[in-house]
Short mmCIF file of N, CA, C and O in Angstrom, two decimals:
data_model
loop_
_atom_site.label_atom_id
_atom_site.label_comp_id
_atom_site.label_asym_id
_atom_site.label_seq_id
_atom_site.Cartn_x
_atom_site.Cartn_y
_atom_site.Cartn_z
N MET A 246 63.44 1.22 34.92
CA MET A 246 64.50 1.19 33.94
C MET A 246 64.00 1.69 32.59
O MET A 246 64.73 2.39 31.88
N LYS A 247 62.75 1.30 32.26
CA LYS A 247 62.17 1.74 31.00
C LYS A 247 62.05 3.26 30.96
O LYS A 247 62.31 3.87 29.92
N ILE A 248 61.69 3.84 32.08
CA ILE A 248 61.51 5.29 32.14
C ILE A 248 62.84 6.00 31.89
O ILE A 248 62.91 6.96 31.13
N ALA A 249 63.90 5.51 32.51
CA ALA A 249 65.22 6.13 32.34
C ALA A 249 65.72 5.99 30.90
O ALA A 249 66.27 6.94 30.33
N LEU A 250 65.53 4.82 30.31
CA LEU A 250 65.97 4.62 28.93
C LEU A 250 65.19 5.49 27.96
O LEU A 250 65.76 6.05 27.02
N LEU A 251 63.89 5.61 28.17
CA LEU A 251 63.10 6.48 27.29
C LEU A 251 63.48 7.95 27.48
O LEU A 251 63.48 8.72 26.52
N ALA A 252 63.80 8.34 28.70
CA ALA A 252 64.24 9.72 28.93
C ALA A 252 65.58 9.99 28.24
O ALA A 252 65.78 11.06 27.65
N LEU A 253 66.49 9.03 28.28
CA LEU A 253 67.78 9.19 27.57
C LEU A 253 67.58 9.23 26.06
O LEU A 253 68.24 10.00 25.36
N LEU A 254 66.67 8.40 25.55
CA LEU A 254 66.35 8.44 24.13
C LEU A 254 65.76 9.79 23.75
O LEU A 254 66.12 10.38 22.73
N GLY A 255 64.88 10.31 24.59
CA GLY A 255 64.31 11.63 24.35
C GLY A 255 65.35 12.73 24.39
O GLY A 255 65.30 13.67 23.61
N LEU A 256 66.31 12.58 25.29
CA LEU A 256 67.39 13.57 25.37
C LEU A 256 68.20 13.60 24.09
O LEU A 256 68.49 14.67 23.55
N ALA A 257 68.55 12.42 23.58
CA ALA A 257 69.35 12.35 22.35
C ALA A 257 68.58 12.86 21.14
O ALA A 257 69.09 13.68 20.36
N LEU A 258 67.35 12.39 20.99
CA LEU A 258 66.55 12.83 19.84
C LEU A 258 66.20 14.32 19.93
O LEU A 258 66.22 15.03 18.93
N GLY A 259 65.90 14.77 21.12
CA GLY A 259 65.58 16.18 21.30
C GLY A 259 66.77 17.09 21.05
O GLY A 259 66.63 18.18 20.50
N ALA A 260 67.96 16.64 21.44
CA ALA A 260 69.17 17.44 21.20
C ALA A 260 69.45 17.55 19.70
O ALA A 260 69.80 18.63 19.21
N LEU A 261 69.30 16.45 18.99
CA LEU A 261 69.51 16.50 17.53
C LEU A 261 68.48 17.38 16.84
O LEU A 261 68.82 18.23 16.01
N GLY A 262 67.24 17.17 17.17
CA GLY A 262 66.18 17.98 16.56
C GLY A 262 66.27 19.45 16.96
O GLY A 262 66.07 20.35 16.14
N GLY A 263 66.58 19.70 18.22
CA GLY A 263 66.71 21.08 18.68
C GLY A 263 67.88 21.79 18.05
O GLY A 263 67.80 22.98 17.74
N ALA A 264 68.98 21.07 17.83
CA ALA A 264 70.13 21.68 17.17
C ALA A 264 69.78 22.05 15.73
O ALA A 264 70.16 23.13 15.26
N ALA A 265 69.07 21.18 15.05
CA ALA A 265 68.66 21.48 13.67
C ALA A 265 67.72 22.68 13.63
O ALA A 265 67.86 23.57 12.78
N LEU A 266 66.77 22.72 14.56
CA LEU A 266 65.86 23.88 14.61
C LEU A 266 66.60 25.15 15.03
O LEU A 266 66.27 26.25 14.57
N GLY A 267 67.60 25.00 15.88
CA GLY A 267 68.41 26.15 16.28
C GLY A 267 69.20 26.73 15.12
O GLY A 267 69.32 27.94 14.98
N ILE A 268 69.73 25.85 14.27
CA ILE A 268 70.44 26.33 13.09
C ILE A 268 69.47 27.07 12.16
O ILE A 268 69.78 28.14 11.65
N GLY A 269 68.29 26.50 11.99
CA GLY A 269 67.28 27.17 11.16
C GLY A 269 66.87 28.52 11.73
O GLY A 269 66.74 29.50 10.99
N ALA A 270 66.68 28.59 13.03
CA ALA A 270 66.32 29.86 13.66
C ALA A 270 67.47 30.86 13.55
O ALA A 270 67.24 32.06 13.32
N GLY A 271 68.70 30.38 13.70
CA GLY A 271 69.85 31.28 13.57
C GLY A 271 70.00 31.82 12.17
O GLY A 271 70.30 33.01 11.97
N LEU A 272 69.79 30.98 11.17
CA LEU A 272 69.86 31.46 9.78
C LEU A 272 68.75 32.46 9.49
O LEU A 272 68.97 33.46 8.78
N ALA A 273 67.57 32.21 10.04
CA ALA A 273 66.47 33.17 9.87
C ALA A 273 66.81 34.50 10.56
O ALA A 273 66.53 35.58 10.01
N TRP A 274 67.42 34.44 11.72
CA TRP A 274 67.83 35.64 12.45
C TRP A 274 68.84 36.45 11.62
O TRP A 274 68.72 37.67 11.49
N VAL A 275 69.83 35.76 11.07
CA VAL A 275 70.87 36.42 10.30
C VAL A 275 70.27 37.11 9.07
O VAL A 275 70.63 38.24 8.74
N GLU A 276 69.33 36.44 8.41
CA GLU A 276 68.72 37.02 7.22
C GLU A 276 67.77 38.16 7.57
O GLU A 276 67.71 39.17 6.87
N THR A 277 67.03 38.00 8.64
CA THR A 277 66.04 39.02 9.02
C THR A 277 66.71 40.30 9.49
O THR A 277 66.31 41.40 9.09
N PHE A 278 67.71 40.19 10.34
CA PHE A 278 68.34 41.36 10.93
C PHE A 278 69.63 41.78 10.23
O PHE A 278 70.35 42.63 10.73
N LYS A 279 69.90 41.17 9.08
CA LYS A 279 71.06 41.55 8.24
C LYS A 279 72.35 41.60 9.06
O LYS A 279 73.09 42.58 9.04
N THR A 280 72.62 40.51 9.77
CA THR A 280 73.84 40.41 10.57
C THR A 280 75.04 40.41 9.64
O THR A 280 75.05 39.75 8.61
N THR A 281 76.08 41.13 10.01
CA THR A 281 77.26 41.23 9.18
C THR A 281 77.97 39.89 9.07
O THR A 281 77.99 39.10 10.00
N GLY A 282 78.55 39.64 7.92
CA GLY A 282 79.29 38.41 7.71
C GLY A 282 80.78 38.61 7.80
O GLY A 282 81.55 37.75 7.39
N PHE A 283 81.21 39.74 8.34
CA PHE A 283 82.64 40.06 8.43
C PHE A 283 83.35 39.04 9.28
O PHE A 283 83.02 38.83 10.46
N GLU A 284 84.37 38.40 8.72
CA GLU A 284 85.20 37.39 9.38
C GLU A 284 84.36 36.27 10.00
O GLU A 284 84.68 35.74 11.07
N GLY A 285 83.27 35.91 9.36
CA GLY A 285 82.44 34.80 9.81
C GLY A 285 81.61 35.07 11.03
O GLY A 285 81.23 34.13 11.74
N TYR A 286 81.31 36.34 11.29
CA TYR A 286 80.55 36.67 12.49
C TYR A 286 79.17 36.02 12.47
O TYR A 286 78.72 35.48 13.49
N SER A 287 78.50 36.05 11.32
CA SER A 287 77.15 35.50 11.27
C SER A 287 77.15 33.99 11.48
O SER A 287 76.28 33.44 12.16
N SER A 288 78.13 33.29 10.94
CA SER A 288 78.18 31.84 11.13
C SER A 288 78.54 31.49 12.58
O SER A 288 78.03 30.51 13.13
N MET A 289 79.41 32.27 13.20
CA MET A 289 79.73 32.02 14.61
C MET A 289 78.50 32.27 15.48
O MET A 289 78.28 31.55 16.46
N LEU A 290 77.70 33.28 15.13
CA LEU A 290 76.48 33.56 15.87
C LEU A 290 75.53 32.36 15.79
O LEU A 290 74.99 31.92 16.80
N VAL A 291 75.39 31.83 14.60
CA VAL A 291 74.47 30.70 14.41
C VAL A 291 74.98 29.46 15.13
O VAL A 291 74.25 28.82 15.89
N PHE A 292 76.24 29.09 14.91
CA PHE A 292 76.73 27.81 15.42
C PHE A 292 77.23 27.83 16.85
O PHE A 292 77.38 26.77 17.46
N PHE A 293 77.50 28.99 17.42
CA PHE A 293 77.93 29.05 18.81
C PHE A 293 76.87 29.61 19.74
O PHE A 293 77.05 29.59 20.96
N THR A 294 75.75 30.11 19.20
CA THR A 294 74.69 30.64 20.05
C THR A 294 73.38 29.88 19.83
O THR A 294 72.83 29.30 20.75
N PHE A 295 72.88 29.91 18.61
CA PHE A 295 71.57 29.34 18.35
C PHE A 295 71.57 27.81 18.38
O PHE A 295 70.63 27.20 18.88
N MET A 296 72.59 27.18 17.83
CA MET A 296 72.62 25.71 17.81
C MET A 296 72.72 25.12 19.22
O MET A 296 71.94 24.22 19.56
N PRO A 297 73.62 25.58 20.10
CA PRO A 297 73.65 25.01 21.45
C PRO A 297 72.38 25.29 22.26
O PRO A 297 71.92 24.44 23.01
N LEU A 298 71.81 26.49 22.09
CA LEU A 298 70.56 26.79 22.79
C LEU A 298 69.44 25.88 22.32
O LEU A 298 68.66 25.36 23.13
N GLY A 299 69.34 25.69 21.01
CA GLY A 299 68.32 24.79 20.48
C GLY A 299 68.52 23.36 20.95
O GLY A 299 67.56 22.66 21.29
N ALA A 300 69.77 22.91 20.98
CA ALA A 300 70.05 21.54 21.43
C ALA A 300 69.70 21.37 22.91
O ALA A 300 69.13 20.34 23.30
N ALA A 301 70.03 22.35 23.72
CA ALA A 301 69.73 22.25 25.16
C ALA A 301 68.23 22.28 25.41
O ALA A 301 67.70 21.44 26.16
N ILE A 302 67.53 23.21 24.80
CA ILE A 302 66.08 23.30 25.00
C ILE A 302 65.38 22.07 24.45
O ILE A 302 64.50 21.50 25.10
N GLY A 303 65.77 21.64 23.26
CA GLY A 303 65.15 20.46 22.67
C GLY A 303 65.44 19.19 23.46
O GLY A 303 64.57 18.35 23.65
N GLY A 304 66.67 19.03 23.92
CA GLY A 304 67.03 17.85 24.69
C GLY A 304 66.29 17.76 26.00
O GLY A 304 65.73 16.71 26.35
N ILE A 305 66.25 18.84 26.74
CA ILE A 305 65.56 18.84 28.03
C ILE A 305 64.06 18.66 27.83
O ILE A 305 63.42 17.87 28.53
N GLY A 306 63.50 19.38 26.86
CA GLY A 306 62.06 19.27 26.62
C GLY A 306 61.63 17.89 26.18
O GLY A 306 60.65 17.34 26.68
N CYS A 307 62.38 17.29 25.28
CA CYS A 307 62.02 15.97 24.77
C CYS A 307 62.27 14.89 25.83
O CYS A 307 61.51 13.93 25.93
N ALA A 308 63.31 15.04 26.64
CA ALA A 308 63.55 14.09 27.72
C ALA A 308 62.41 14.13 28.74
O ALA A 308 61.94 13.08 29.20
N LEU A 309 61.96 15.32 29.07
CA LEU A 309 60.82 15.44 30.00
C LEU A 309 59.56 14.85 29.39
O LEU A 309 58.81 14.13 30.06
N LEU A 310 59.32 15.11 28.11
CA LEU A 310 58.14 14.59 27.44
C LEU A 310 58.16 13.06 27.40
O LEU A 310 57.18 12.41 27.75
N PHE A 311 59.28 12.47 27.00
CA PHE A 311 59.38 11.01 26.95
C PHE A 311 59.27 10.42 28.35
O PHE A 311 58.69 9.35 28.52
N GLY A 312 59.85 11.07 29.34
CA GLY A 312 59.76 10.58 30.72
C GLY A 312 58.34 10.60 31.23
O GLY A 312 57.89 9.64 31.87
N ILE A 313 57.60 11.66 30.96
CA ILE A 313 56.20 11.75 31.39
C ILE A 313 55.36 10.70 30.69
O ILE A 313 54.52 10.05 31.32
N ILE A 314 55.59 10.50 29.40
CA ILE A 314 54.86 9.47 28.68
C ILE A 314 55.16 8.09 29.25
O ILE A 314 54.26 7.26 29.42
N ALA A 315 56.42 7.82 29.59
CA ALA A 315 56.79 6.52 30.15
C ALA A 315 56.18 6.32 31.54
O ALA A 315 55.74 5.22 31.88
N ILE A 316 56.13 7.37 32.34
CA ILE A 316 55.54 7.26 33.67
C ILE A 316 54.04 6.99 33.57
O ILE A 316 53.50 6.13 34.26
N ARG A 317 53.37 7.69 32.69
CA ARG A 317 51.93 7.47 32.53
C ARG A 317 51.64 6.09 31.96
O ARG A 317 50.64 5.48 32.29
N ASP A 318 52.50 5.60 31.09
CA ASP A 318 52.31 4.27 30.53
C ASP A 318 52.46 3.20 31.60
O ASP A 318 51.80 2.18 31.57
N ALA A 319 53.33 3.44 32.57
CA ALA A 319 53.54 2.47 33.64
C ALA A 319 52.33 2.43 34.58
O ALA A 319 52.07 1.42 35.22
N GLU A 320 51.57 3.53 34.64
CA GLU A 320 50.42 3.57 35.54
C GLU A 320 49.18 2.92 34.94
O GLU A 320 48.26 2.58 35.65
N ILE A 321 49.15 2.75 33.63
CA ILE A 321 47.98 2.18 32.97
C ILE A 321 47.96 0.67 33.24
O ILE A 321 48.93 -0.03 33.01
N ALA A 322 46.84 0.20 33.70
CA ALA A 322 46.70 -1.23 33.97
C ALA A 322 46.42 -1.96 32.66
O ALA A 322 45.47 -1.66 31.95
N ILE A 323 47.28 -2.92 32.35
CA ILE A 323 47.10 -3.67 31.11
C ILE A 323 46.00 -4.71 31.29
O ILE A 323 45.12 -4.85 30.44
N GLU A 324 46.01 -5.42 32.39
CA GLU A 324 44.98 -6.40 32.67
C GLU A 324 44.20 -5.94 33.89
O GLU A 324 44.76 -5.75 34.96
N ARG A 325 42.93 -5.82 33.71
CA ARG A 325 42.09 -5.42 34.84
C ARG A 325 41.52 -6.65 35.51
O ARG A 325 41.26 -7.66 34.87
N GLU A 326 41.31 -6.51 36.78
CA GLU A 326 40.71 -7.62 37.51
C GLU A 326 39.23 -7.70 37.16
O GLU A 326 38.57 -6.68 36.98
N PRO A 327 38.71 -8.92 37.08
CA PRO A 327 37.29 -9.04 36.77
C PRO A 327 36.44 -8.46 37.91
O PRO A 327 36.81 -8.51 39.09
N VAL A 328 35.31 -7.93 37.52
CA VAL A 328 34.41 -7.33 38.50
C VAL A 328 33.75 -8.44 39.31
O VAL A 328 33.22 -9.40 38.76
N ARG A 329 33.78 -8.29 40.60
CA ARG A 329 33.19 -9.30 41.48
C ARG A 329 31.70 -9.01 41.62
O ARG A 329 31.29 -7.89 41.87
N ARG A 330 30.94 -10.08 41.50
CA ARG A 330 29.48 -9.94 41.67
C ARG A 330 29.12 -10.30 43.09
O ARG A 330 29.66 -11.25 43.68
N HIS A 331 28.22 -9.55 43.62
CA HIS A 331 27.76 -9.82 44.97
C HIS A 331 26.66 -10.88 44.93
O HIS A 331 25.65 -10.68 44.27
N ASP A 332 26.87 -11.99 45.59
CA ASP A 332 25.84 -13.03 45.68
C ASP A 332 24.93 -12.72 46.84
O ASP A 332 25.38 -12.50 47.96
N ARG A 333 23.65 -12.78 46.58
CA ARG A 333 22.69 -12.49 47.65
C ARG A 333 22.04 -13.72 48.16
O ARG A 333 21.79 -14.71 47.73
#
């Protein structure tokens, strides 16, 4: 259950962060390649192309990362058994 909840948390946080990075990348694209602003073309490019791509990539990537971290955390033994001594 912990693994699924952490993966969902990673999905949400990754989607938000990825969308923000996608907007930044889209604005950089518009400025670098001098995309025309006629009838809002440049803003539609940013908000309908770069933002959803960033959100999807960030969400999937962060969900996988959080899931892998949760799986590895579940494998770590918190309490180890004491070492048995051999009596001769």
